[in-house]
Short mmCIF file of C-alpha atoms in Angstrom, two decimals:
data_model
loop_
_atom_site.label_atom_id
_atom_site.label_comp_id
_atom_site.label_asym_id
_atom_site.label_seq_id
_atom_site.Cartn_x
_atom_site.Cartn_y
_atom_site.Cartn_z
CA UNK A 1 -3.49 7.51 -0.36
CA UNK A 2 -1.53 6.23 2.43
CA UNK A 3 -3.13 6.60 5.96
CA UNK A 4 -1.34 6.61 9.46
CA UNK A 5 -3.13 3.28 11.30
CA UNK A 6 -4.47 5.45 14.73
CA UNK A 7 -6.14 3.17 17.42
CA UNK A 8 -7.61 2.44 19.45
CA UNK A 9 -11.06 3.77 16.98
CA UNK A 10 -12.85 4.74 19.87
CA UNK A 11 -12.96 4.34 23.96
CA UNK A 12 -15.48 4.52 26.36
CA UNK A 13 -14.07 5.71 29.71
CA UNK A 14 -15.01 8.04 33.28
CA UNK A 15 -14.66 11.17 34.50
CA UNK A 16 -11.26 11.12 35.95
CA UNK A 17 -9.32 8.43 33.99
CA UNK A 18 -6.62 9.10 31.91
CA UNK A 19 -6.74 7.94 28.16
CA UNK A 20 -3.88 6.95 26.11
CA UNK A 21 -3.48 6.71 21.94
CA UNK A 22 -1.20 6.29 19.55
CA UNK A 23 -0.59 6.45 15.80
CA UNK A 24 2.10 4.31 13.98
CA UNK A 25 3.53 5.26 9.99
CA UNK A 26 5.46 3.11 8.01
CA UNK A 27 7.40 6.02 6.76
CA UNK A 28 9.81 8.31 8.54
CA UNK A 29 7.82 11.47 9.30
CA UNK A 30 9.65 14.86 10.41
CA UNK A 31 6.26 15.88 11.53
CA UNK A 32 3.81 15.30 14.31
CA UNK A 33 0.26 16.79 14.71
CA UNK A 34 -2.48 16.35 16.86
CA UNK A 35 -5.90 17.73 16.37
CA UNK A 36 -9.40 17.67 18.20
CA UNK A 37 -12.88 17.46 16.29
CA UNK A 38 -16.28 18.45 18.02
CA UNK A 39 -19.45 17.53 16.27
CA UNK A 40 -20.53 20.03 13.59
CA UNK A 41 -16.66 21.70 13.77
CA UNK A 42 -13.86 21.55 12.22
CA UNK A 43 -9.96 20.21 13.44
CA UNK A 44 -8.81 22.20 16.35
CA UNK A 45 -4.76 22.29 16.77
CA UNK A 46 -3.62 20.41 19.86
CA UNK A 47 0.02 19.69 19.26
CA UNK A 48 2.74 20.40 16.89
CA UNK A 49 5.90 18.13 17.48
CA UNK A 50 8.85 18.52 15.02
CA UNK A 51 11.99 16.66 16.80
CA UNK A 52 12.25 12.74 17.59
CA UNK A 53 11.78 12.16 21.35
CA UNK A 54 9.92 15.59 21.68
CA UNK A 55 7.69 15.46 24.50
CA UNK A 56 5.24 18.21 25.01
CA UNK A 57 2.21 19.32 27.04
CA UNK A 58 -0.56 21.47 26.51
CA UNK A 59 -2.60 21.75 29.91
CA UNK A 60 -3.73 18.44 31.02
CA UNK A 61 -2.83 16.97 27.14
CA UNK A 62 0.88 15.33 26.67
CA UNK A 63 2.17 14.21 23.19
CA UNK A 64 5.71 12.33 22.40
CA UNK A 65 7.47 11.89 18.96
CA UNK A 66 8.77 8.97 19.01
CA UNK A 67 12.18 7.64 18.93
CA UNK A 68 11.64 5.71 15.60
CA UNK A 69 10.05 8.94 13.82
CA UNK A 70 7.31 6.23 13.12
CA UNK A 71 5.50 7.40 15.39
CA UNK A 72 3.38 9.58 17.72
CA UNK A 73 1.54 9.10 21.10
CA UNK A 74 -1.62 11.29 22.94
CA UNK A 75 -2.18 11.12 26.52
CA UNK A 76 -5.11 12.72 28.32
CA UNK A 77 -5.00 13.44 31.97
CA UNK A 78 -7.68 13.04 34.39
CA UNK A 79 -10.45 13.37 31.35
CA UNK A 80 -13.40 16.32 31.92
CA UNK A 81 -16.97 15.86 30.05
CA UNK A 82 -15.20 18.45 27.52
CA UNK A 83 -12.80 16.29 26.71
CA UNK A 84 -15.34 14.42 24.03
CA UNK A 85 -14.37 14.65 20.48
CA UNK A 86 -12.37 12.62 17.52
CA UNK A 87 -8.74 13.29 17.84
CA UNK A 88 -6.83 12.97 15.11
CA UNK A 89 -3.61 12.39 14.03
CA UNK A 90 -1.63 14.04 11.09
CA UNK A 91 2.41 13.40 10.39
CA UNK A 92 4.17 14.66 7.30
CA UNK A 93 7.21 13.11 6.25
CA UNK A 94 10.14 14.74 4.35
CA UNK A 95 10.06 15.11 0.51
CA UNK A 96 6.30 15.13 0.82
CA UNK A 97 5.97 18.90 0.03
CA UNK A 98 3.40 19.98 3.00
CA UNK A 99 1.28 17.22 2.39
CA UNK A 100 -0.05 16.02 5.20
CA UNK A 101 -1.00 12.61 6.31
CA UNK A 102 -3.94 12.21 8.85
CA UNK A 103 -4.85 8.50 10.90
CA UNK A 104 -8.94 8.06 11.03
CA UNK A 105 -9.42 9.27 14.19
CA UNK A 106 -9.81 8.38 17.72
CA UNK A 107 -13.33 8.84 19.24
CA UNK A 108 -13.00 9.50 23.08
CA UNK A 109 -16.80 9.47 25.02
CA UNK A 110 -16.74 10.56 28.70
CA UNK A 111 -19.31 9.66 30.78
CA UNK A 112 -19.64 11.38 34.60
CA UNK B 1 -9.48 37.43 13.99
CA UNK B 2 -11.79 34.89 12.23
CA UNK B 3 -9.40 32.74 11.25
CA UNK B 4 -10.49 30.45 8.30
CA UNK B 5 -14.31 31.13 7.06
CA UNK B 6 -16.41 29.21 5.06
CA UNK B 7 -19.43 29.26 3.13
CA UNK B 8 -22.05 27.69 2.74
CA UNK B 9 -22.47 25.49 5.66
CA UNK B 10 -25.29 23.12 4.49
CA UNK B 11 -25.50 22.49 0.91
CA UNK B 12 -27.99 20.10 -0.91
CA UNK B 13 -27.28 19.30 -4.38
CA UNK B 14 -29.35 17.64 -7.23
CA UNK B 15 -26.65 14.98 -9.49
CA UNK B 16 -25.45 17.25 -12.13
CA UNK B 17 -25.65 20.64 -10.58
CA UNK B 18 -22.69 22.97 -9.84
CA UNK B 19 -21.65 24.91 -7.00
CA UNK B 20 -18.52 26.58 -5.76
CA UNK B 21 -17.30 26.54 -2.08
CA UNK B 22 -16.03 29.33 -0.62
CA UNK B 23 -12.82 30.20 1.79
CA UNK B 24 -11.21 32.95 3.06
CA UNK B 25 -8.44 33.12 5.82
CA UNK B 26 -7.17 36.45 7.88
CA UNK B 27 -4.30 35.25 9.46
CA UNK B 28 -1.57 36.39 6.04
CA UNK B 29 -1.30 33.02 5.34
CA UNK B 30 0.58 31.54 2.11
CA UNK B 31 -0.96 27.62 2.10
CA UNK B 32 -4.27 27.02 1.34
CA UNK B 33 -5.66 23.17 1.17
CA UNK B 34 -9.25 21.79 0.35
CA UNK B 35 -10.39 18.38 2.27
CA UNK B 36 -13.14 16.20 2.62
CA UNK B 37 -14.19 13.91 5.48
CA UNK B 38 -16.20 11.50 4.77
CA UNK B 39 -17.59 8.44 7.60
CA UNK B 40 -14.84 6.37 9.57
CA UNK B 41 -11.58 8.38 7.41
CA UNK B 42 -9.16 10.68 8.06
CA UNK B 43 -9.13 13.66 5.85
CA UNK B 44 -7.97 13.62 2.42
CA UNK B 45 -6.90 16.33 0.27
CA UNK B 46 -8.50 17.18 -2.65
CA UNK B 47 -6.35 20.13 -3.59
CA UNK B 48 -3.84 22.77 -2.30
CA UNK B 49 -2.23 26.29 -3.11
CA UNK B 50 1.07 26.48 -1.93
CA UNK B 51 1.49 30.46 -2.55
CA UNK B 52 -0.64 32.89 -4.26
CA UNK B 53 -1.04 32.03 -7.88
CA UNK B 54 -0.38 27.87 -7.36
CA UNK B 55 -2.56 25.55 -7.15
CA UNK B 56 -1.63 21.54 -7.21
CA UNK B 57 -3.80 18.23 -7.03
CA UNK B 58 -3.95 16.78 -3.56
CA UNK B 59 -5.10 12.73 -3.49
CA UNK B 60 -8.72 12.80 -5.09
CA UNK B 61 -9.21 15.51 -7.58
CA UNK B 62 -11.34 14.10 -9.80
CA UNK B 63 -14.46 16.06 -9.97
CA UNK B 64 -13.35 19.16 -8.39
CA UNK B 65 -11.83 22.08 -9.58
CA UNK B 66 -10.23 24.92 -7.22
CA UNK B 67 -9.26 28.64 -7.78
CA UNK B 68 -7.00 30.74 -5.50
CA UNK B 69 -8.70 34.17 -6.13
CA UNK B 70 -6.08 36.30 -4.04
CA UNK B 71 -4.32 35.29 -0.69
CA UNK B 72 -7.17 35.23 1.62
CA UNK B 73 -9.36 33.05 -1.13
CA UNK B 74 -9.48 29.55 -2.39
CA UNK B 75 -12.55 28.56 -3.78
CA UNK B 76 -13.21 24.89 -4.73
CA UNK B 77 -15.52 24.08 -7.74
CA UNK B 78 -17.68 20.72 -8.04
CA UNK B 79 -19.03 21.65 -11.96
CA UNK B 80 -21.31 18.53 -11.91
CA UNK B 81 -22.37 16.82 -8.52
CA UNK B 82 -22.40 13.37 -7.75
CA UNK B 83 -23.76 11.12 -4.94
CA UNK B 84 -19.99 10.10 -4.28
CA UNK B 85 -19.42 13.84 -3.84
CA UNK B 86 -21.72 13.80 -0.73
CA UNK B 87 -19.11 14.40 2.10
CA UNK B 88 -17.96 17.23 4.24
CA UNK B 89 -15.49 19.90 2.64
CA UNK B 90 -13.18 21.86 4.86
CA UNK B 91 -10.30 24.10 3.93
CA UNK B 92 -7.22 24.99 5.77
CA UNK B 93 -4.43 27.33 5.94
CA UNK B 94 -1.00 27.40 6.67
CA UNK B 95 2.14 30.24 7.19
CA UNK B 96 3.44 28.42 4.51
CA UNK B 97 3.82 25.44 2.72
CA UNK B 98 6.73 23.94 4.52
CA UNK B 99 5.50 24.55 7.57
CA UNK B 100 3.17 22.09 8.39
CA UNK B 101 1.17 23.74 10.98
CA UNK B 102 -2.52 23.44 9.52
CA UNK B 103 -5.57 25.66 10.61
CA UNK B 104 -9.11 24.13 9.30
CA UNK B 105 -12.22 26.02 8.85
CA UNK B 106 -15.58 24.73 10.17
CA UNK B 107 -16.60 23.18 6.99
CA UNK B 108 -19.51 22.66 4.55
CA UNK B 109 -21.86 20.00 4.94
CA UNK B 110 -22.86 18.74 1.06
CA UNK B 111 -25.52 15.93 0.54
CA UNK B 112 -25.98 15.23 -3.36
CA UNK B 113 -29.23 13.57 -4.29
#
């Protein structure tokens, strides 16, 4: 099956810093979803963006549908220890019934 | 609420043995999906339930078999193991199946030998 291409794969960044991803679709999705992983857990809702252009925040997290409907960007503000994890990416696109599509995952390491 | 439970959370299998995975959900949910995760991918579905009483191959079905025993309860079924089953299986839920909101479970860690 058809993946969403999510990068970067992983980044290595300080306490403080903000971090930026992204995940591109060659089809038109009506969907956008963001989840975190922990070790040893499973997906953790972030975001849930349904409109093109949507821009929406969840405490220090911000994610944008974008224009094109292609795709989908993750911003984290001034990153906390906490922040660690895999985020991934999941779009569904219309006439898919439900299914959704997930990208492989971003892992995100904070060190102090 | 518990949200979406699952059992076991460590399973070791011998090639050719059987085992059902079990998941139940409190939130009144419709949807119920199986995945697995395995190194460096994104999660693929194995199989779904759409409503109570529906149940629909998701990307890689082969091997697995799945049961939606009521509303709360989708079970998924590997009748005989195999090393490329080794993976971790989590199953979701959702209002319903066009709404795409998923909730996962905190999965079940198989190793087949």
């Amino acid at each position: 099956g058809q993946q969403l291409n999510q990068s970067p794969q992983s980044m290595f960044i300080q306490e403080g810093e903000d971090v930026s991803m992204n995940c591109t679709s060659s089809s038109i999705f009506n969907t956008w979803l963001w989840y975190k992983q922990e070790p040893g857990e499973g997906p953790v809702l972030l975001i849930a963006l349904y409109k093109a252009g949507e821009l929406t925040s969840n405490g220090r997290l911000t994610a944008q549908f974008g224009i094109t409907r292609k795709d989908s960007f993750l911003n984290i503000s001034a990153s906390i220890p906490s922040d660690v994890g895999i985020y991934f990416c999941a779009g569904h696109s219309a006439g898919s019934w439900g299914k959704l599509q997930f990208g492989a995952g971003t892992q995100v390491v904070v060190t102090p | 609420n518990a949200g979406v439970t699952q059992t076991p959370k460590f399973q070791v299998l011998k090639t050719g043995q059987s085992m059902t995975l079990q998941c139940a959900q409190d939130m009144n949910h419709n949807s119920m999906y199986w995945y697995r995760q395995d190194p460096g991918m994104g999660l693929r579905l194995i199989y779904y339930s759409a409503s109570e009483g529906t149940t629909d191959k998701g990307e890689v079905p082969n091997g697995y078999n799945v049961s939606r025993l009521n509303k709360r309860e989708f079970s998924l079924r590997l009748e005989s193991a195999a090393p490329s089953q080794t993976s971790v299986y989590f199953c979701a839920s959702s209002e319903r199946w066009s709404y795409n909101e998923q909730f996962f479970g905190p999965g079940t860690r198989l190793t087949v030998l």
